[in-house]
Each structure stands twice: as C-alpha cells, then as structure tokens.
Coordinates of C-alpha atoms in Angstrom, one line a residue:
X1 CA -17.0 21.8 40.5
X2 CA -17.4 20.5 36.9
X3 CA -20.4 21.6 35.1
X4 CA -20.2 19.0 32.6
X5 CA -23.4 16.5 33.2
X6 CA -22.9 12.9 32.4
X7 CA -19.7 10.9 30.9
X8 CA -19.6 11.5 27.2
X9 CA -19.9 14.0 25.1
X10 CA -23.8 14.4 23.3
X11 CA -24.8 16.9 20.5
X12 CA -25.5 19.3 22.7
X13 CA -21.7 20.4 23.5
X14 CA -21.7 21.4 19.7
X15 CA -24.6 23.4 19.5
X16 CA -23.5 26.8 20.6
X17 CA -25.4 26.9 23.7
X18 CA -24.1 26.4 27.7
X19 CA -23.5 23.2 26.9
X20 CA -20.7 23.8 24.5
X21 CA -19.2 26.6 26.1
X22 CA -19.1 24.2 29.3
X23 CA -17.1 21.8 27.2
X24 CA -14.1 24.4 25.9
X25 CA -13.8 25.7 29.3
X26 CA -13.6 22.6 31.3
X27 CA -11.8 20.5 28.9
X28 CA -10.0 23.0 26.3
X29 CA -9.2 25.9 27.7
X30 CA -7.5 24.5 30.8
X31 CA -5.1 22.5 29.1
X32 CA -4.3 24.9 26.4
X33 CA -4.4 28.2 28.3
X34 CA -2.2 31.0 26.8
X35 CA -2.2 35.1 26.4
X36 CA -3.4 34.8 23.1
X37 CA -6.1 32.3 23.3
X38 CA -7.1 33.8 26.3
X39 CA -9.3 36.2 25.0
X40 CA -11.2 33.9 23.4
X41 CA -11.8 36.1 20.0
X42 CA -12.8 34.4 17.0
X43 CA -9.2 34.9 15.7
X44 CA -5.9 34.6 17.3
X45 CA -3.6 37.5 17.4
X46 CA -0.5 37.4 16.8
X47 CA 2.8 39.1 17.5
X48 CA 4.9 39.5 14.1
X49 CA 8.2 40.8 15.5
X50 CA 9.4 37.6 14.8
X51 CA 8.8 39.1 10.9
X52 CA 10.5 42.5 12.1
X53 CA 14.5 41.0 10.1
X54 CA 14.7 42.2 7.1
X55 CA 13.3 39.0 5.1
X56 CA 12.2 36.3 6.8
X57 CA 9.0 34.5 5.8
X58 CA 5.9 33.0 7.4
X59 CA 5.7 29.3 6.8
X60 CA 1.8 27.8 7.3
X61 CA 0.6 24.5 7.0
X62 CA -2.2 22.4 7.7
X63 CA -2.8 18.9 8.0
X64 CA -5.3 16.5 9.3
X65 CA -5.1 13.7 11.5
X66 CA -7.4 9.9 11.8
X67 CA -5.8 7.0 13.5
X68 CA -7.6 4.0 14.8
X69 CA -6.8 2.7 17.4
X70 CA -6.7 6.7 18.7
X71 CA -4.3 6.0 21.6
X72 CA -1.7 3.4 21.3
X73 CA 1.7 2.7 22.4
X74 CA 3.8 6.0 22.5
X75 CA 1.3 8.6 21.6
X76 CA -1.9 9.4 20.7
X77 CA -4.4 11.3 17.8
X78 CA -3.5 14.3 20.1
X79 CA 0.1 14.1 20.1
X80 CA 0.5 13.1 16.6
X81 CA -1.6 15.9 15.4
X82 CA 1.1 18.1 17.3
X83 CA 3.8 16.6 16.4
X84 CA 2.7 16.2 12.6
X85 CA 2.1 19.9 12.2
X86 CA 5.1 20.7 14.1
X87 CA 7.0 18.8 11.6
X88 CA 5.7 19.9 8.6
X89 CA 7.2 23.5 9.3
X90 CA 10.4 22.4 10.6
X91 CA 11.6 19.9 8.1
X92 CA 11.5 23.4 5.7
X93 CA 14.0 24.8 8.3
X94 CA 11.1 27.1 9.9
X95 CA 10.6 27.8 13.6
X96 CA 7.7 26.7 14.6
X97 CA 5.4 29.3 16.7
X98 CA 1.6 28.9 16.9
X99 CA -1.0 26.0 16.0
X100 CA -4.7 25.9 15.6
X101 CA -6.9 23.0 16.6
X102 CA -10.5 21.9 15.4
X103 CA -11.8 18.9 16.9
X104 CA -14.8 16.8 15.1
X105 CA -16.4 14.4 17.7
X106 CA -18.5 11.7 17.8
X107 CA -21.5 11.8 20.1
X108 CA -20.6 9.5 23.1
X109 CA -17.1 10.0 23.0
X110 CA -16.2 10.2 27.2
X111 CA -15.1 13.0 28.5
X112 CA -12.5 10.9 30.0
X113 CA -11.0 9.7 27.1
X114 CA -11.1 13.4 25.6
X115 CA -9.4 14.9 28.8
X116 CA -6.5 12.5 28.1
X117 CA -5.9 13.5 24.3
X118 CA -6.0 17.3 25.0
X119 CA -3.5 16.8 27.6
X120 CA -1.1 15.3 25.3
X121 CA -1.6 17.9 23.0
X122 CA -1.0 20.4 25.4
X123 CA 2.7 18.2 26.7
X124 CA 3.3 17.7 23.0
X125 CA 3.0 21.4 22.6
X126 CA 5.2 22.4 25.5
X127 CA 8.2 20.1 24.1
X128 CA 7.6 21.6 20.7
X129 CA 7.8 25.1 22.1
X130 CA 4.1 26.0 20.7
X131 CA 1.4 27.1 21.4
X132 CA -2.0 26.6 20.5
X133 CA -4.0 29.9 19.9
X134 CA -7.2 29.3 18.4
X135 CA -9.7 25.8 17.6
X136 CA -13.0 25.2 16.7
X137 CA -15.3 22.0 18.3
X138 CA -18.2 20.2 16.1
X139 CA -20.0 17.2 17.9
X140 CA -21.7 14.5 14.8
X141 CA -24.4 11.9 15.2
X142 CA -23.3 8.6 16.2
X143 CA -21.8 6.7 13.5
X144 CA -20.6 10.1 11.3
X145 CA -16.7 9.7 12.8
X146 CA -14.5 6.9 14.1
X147 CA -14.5 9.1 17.6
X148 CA -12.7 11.8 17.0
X149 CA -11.0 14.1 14.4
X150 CA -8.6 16.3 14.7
X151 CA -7.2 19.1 12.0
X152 CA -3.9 21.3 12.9
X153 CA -2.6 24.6 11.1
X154 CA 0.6 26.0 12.0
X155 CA 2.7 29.0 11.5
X156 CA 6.3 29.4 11.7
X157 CA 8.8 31.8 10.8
X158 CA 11.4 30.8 8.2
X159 CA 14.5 33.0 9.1
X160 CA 16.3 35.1 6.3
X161 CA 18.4 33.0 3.4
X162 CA 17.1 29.6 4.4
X163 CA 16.0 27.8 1.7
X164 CA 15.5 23.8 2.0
X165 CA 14.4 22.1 -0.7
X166 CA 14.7 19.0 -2.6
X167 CA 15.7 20.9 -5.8
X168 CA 19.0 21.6 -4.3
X169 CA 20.3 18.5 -4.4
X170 CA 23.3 17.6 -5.8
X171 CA 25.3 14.2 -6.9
X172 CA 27.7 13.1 -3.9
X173 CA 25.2 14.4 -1.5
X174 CA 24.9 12.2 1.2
X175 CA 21.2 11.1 2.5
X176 CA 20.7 10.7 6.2
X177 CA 17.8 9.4 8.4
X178 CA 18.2 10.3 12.5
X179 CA 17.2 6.9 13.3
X180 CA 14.8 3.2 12.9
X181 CA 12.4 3.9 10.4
X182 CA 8.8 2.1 10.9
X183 CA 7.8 2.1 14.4
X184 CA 4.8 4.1 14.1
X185 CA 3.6 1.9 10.9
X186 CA 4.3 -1.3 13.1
X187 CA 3.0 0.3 16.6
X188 CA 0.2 1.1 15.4
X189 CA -0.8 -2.4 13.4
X190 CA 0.2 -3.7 16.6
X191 CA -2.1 -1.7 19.1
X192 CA -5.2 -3.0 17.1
X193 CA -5.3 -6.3 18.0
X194 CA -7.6 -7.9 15.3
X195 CA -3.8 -9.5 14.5
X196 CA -2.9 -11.2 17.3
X197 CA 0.8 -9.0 17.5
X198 CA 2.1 -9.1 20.4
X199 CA 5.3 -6.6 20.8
X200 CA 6.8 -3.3 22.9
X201 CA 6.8 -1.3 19.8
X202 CA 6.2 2.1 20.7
X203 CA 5.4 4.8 17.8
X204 CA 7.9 7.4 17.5
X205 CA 5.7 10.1 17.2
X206 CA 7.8 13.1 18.7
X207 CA 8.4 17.0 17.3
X208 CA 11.1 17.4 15.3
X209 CA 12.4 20.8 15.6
X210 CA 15.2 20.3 17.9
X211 CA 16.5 18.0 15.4
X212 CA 16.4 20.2 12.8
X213 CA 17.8 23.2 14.8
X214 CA 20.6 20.6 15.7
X215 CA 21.1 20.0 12.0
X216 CA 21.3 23.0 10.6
X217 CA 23.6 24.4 13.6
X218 CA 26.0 21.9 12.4
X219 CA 25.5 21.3 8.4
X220 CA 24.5 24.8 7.0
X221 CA 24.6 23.6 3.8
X222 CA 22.0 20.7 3.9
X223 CA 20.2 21.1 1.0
X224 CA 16.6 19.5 2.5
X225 CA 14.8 17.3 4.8
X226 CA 11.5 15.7 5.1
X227 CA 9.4 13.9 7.7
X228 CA 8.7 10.1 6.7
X229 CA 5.1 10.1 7.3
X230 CA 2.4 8.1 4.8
X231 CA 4.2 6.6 2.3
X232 CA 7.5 6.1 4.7
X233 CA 11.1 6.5 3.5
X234 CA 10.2 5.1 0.4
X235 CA 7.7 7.8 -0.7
X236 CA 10.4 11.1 0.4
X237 CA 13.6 9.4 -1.3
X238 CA 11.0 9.1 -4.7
X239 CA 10.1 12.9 -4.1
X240 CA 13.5 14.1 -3.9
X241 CA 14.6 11.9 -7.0
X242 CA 11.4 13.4 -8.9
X243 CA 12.0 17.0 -7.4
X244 CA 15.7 17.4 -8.4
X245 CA 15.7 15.4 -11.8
X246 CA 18.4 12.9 -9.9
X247 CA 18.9 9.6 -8.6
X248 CA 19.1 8.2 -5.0
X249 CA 21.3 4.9 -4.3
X250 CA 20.9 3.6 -0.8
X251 CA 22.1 0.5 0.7
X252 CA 19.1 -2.0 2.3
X253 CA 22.5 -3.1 5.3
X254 CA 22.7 0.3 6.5
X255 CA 18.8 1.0 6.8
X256 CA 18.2 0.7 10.7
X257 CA 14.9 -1.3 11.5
X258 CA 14.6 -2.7 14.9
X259 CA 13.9 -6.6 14.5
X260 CA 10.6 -6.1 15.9
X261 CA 9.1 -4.1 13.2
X262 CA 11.3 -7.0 10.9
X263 CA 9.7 -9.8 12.2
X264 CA 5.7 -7.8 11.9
X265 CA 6.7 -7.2 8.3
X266 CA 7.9 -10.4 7.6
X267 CA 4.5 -11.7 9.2
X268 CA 2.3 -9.5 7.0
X269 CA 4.2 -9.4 3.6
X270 CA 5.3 -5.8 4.4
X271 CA 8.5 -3.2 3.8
X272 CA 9.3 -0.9 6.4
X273 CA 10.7 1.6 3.6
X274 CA 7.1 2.0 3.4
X275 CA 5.8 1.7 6.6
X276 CA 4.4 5.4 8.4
X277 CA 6.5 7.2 10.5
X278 CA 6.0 10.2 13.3
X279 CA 9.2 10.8 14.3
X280 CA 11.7 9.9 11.6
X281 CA 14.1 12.8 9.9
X282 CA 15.4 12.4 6.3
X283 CA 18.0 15.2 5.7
X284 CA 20.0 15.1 2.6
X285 CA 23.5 17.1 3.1
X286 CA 27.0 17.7 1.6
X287 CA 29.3 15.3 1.8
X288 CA 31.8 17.6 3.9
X289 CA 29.5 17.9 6.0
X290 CA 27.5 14.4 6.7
X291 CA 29.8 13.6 9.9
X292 CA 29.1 16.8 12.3
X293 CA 25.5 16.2 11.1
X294 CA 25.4 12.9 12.4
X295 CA 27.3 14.0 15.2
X296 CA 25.1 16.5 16.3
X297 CA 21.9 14.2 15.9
X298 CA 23.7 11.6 17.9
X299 CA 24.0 14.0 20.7
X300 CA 20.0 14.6 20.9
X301 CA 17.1 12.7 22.0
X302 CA 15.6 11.2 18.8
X303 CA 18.7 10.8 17.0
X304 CA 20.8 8.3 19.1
X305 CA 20.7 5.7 16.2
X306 CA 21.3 8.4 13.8
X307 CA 23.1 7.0 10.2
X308 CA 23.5 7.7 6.5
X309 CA 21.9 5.1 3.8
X310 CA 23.2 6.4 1.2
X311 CA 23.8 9.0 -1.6
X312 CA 22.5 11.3 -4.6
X313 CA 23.5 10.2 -8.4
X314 CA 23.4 12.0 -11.0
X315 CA 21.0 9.4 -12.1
X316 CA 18.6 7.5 -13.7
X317 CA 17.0 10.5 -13.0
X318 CA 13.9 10.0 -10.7
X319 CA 15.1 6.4 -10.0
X320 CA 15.7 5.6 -6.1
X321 CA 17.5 2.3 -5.8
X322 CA 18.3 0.0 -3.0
X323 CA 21.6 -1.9 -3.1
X324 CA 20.4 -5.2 -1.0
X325 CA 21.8 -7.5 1.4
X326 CA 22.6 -10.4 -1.2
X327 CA 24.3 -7.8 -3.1
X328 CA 22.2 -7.1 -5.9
X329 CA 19.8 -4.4 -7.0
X330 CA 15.9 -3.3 -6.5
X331 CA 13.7 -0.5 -7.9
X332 CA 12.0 1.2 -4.8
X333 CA 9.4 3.3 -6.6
X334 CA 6.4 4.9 -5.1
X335 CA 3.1 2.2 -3.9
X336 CA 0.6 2.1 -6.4
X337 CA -2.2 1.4 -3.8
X338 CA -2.8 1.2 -0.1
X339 CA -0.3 -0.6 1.9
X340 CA -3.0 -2.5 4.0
X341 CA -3.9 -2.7 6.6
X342 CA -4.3 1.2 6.8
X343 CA -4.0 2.8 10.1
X344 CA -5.0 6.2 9.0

C-alpha cells in the first residue's frame, strides 16, 4: 500500500524527513533497484576489476538534461538523460558501466507523470547495459523549474590502446553517419504544438553503444566518432575540422533526412545539419575500411539507413564544406546564435 499522500509531488518529499524517504522508495528505488544502490550509502561502490588489464582507463562524464515538452514522441527527459550520458562515453570507444541520477522537481509535478519517466530510465538503462548506482532528489517552489530536471554522470571503462579522437584524422578518411539526421530536433518542435505541426516524427533518442561496439569490431582503425547532439551534424563535422587542423567535404545528396523533418525545416527557415539529435553516430574511418563499417551498422538496429557523406581534406584547414544538390558549393560553419525555437 503506497504511502505516498496525494497526486503530486510538494516540498515536503525534499526535505529529508518521511516524506522524502517515502518518495525514493516508492518511486526510485523500485525502478532502479540494483546490488550497489541497494545499500543506500551516500556513495556507490564500485567493483574496479573491470580496471584489473594492464592499462585501461576510467572514462566519466556528466551532462544535464531540460526538454520542454518533457515526454514526446519516442522518448522522454528520462530516456534521453540515459541515453545522452550513455553516449557521451561510448562515442570515446568506452564501455559504459554505471550512471548517477539527481532529479530537481518542481512542486506539483504528479507522481504519475514522475513514475512514467523513472521507468524509462530504468528500460533505457537495461538496453544500455547500465546501471544506475547512486542520485540525489531536490523538490523547488512552484515556478523555480519547468517540472523537472535531470543531471546524469557516467563511468565507463576505456579498454587498453583505444584512443578515439578527432586529432587522428587523416585526408582520404571517409566520414560516416549510421543514419537520418534531425528527428529529435524536428520531433520535438513538433510535440509542442504552439506550431500547428502535425507529423509521426518520432525522436531518435536511443544508446549508442551497440553501435559503437559494432563499429569498432569491424573498423579498428576508426580514428573518432561523436554523437550529433546540440548543434547537430553541423557542430561535430566543425569540431573535427578545428580539432585535426583539416578539412571536411561532404555532399548535401547523400545526407539522409526523412522528408518529414524536410518539409518542418522548410516551414520554419531551418537546416537539419543543425537540427539536435539523440540517436545519430558520426564515425570518421579509413577508407579501407568504410564498407565493413557500414556493413556492420547496417546489420544493427539504429543503423539500417547507415551511409557515408563524405570525406577529410587536407584542407582549408578548419573549413567543413557541403557540395549541394545544384552542384555548387556552401560554407557550413558553426551557428552564431540559437537556432530557435530552442527545445532544450
């Protein structure tokens, strides 16, 4: 029998008391029930035998996560504060192993609602292979958060000689994405509903590691990847160019954008090279080896549509350069501002 009173959530499930410890154990601790955070220590403990080969490294991130609307087609602030931290240590070529999880919430935020979010966190943990450890909960006044906030830290284990990075990039290199880029940007636009969209998009907020396991299995050479988040495919093809002192030439026909998030660009004066993405792998890897990549992502979920859009030059160096449809030639540099309208 619950022993949680009312629907939503009030200041008193953050002030230390019953109350609070009601909350984590009827809404937390269920879904996110493991060995470690089970004994509910103010610290996790881990396990480092993972660290036992001679040198592999710990990889740790930490990101944070605000989206309005918080749930929309395909996922939710949960999943994509999973998924994002997930991510973050694969595309480095780490395993991922443990996340933390500190909520902020708003006063009146229903329990309902939060029940839903944790349990995609905990199904978006499961497919990641994760688990969550440790967290921290703070309830605000009405009015001091848009609902709810949500920070993730991870940990990972890089395993020894693996060493991504955009510095390793060479000219010839061949620069890969596992499959449409701007769903999440668009889905999420979309899901609001102050502008009058009506589509299917669905975000593709998912974990990334099984593509990047797949990848690496079958290009051991690639020299780096990144997940398209804020910014888009724009902003990680720039960071390369900038990292490795080198130019990227990609061509706009080969970019794969589903004609839905087209037609809500088109509608809103928007690129999708710039549009925010959950879900979307750019790997850049040897030439020799660009085809069993592709093959191998084509041969998991996520990377059916799997393709290459182009290539490293030797320069100008920094410059990242779309070949278009009509056949001539754009700039695609880094946004100055805000594409608007921001969804997180």
């Amino acid at each position: 029998m619950s022993k949680l009173i009312g629907s939503v959530v009030t200041l008193a499930h953050g002030g230390g008391g019953k109350a609070m410890r009601d909350l984590v154990a009827e809404v937390f601790m269920p879904a996110f029930d493991n060995p470690i955070l089970g004994v509910m220590e103010d610290q996790a403990r881990l396990e480092l035998g993972a660290l036992s080969v001679p040198c592999a490294r710990l990889a740790f991130t930490t990101d944070g996560f605000v989206v309005r609307p918080l749930e929309f087609p395909g996922g939710d602030i949960g999943k994509l504060a999973v998924c994002g931290t997930v991510n973050d240590l694969a595309v480095g070529g780490a395993t991922p192993l443990w996340l933390s999880c500190a909520v902020v919430i708003e006063e009146g935020f229903e329990f309902e609602r939060l029940r839903r979010i944790v349990a995609s966190m905990r199904a978006a943990a499961a497919e990641a292979g994760v688990m969550i450890v440790t967290g921290d909960t703070k309830v605000v006044e009405r009015g001091a958060a848009d609902g709810l906030f949500i920070t993730t830290a991870g940990v990972g284990v890089f395993p020894p000689g693996r060493d991504l990075a955009a510095v390793n990039v060479r000219p010839g290199d061949v620069v890969l994405v596992n499959g449409p880029i701007g769903d999440h940007g668009a889905a999420v636009m979309a899901a609001r509903g102050d502008l009058a969209l009506e589509t299917k998009l669905v975000s593709d907020c998912r974990p990334l590691n099984g593509l990047m396991s797949a990848l690496l299995d079958a290009a051991p050479g690639t020299r780096c990847a990144r997940d398209a988040t804020r910014g888009g495919v724009a902003a990680v093809l720039n960071e390369i160019a900038a990292a490795a002192k080198i130019g990227v030439a990609i061509d706009e026909a080969k970019i794969p954008v589903r004609p839905e998030v087209d037609g809500v660009c088109e509608i809103l004066g928007l690129d999708p090279l710039y549009l925010a993405n959950e879900g979307t792998l750019v790997a850049v890897v040897p030439a020799d080896q660009a085809d069993a990549a592709l093959a191998a992502w084509r041969a998991c979920a996520g990377g059916t549509d799997a393709c290459a859009i182009g290539e490293i030059t030797a320069g100008p160096s920094g410059d990242v350069v779309m070949r278009t449809r009509f056949g001539s030639e754009r700039l695609v540099d880094l946004m100055i501002g805000d594409q608007l309208p921001r969804i997180c």
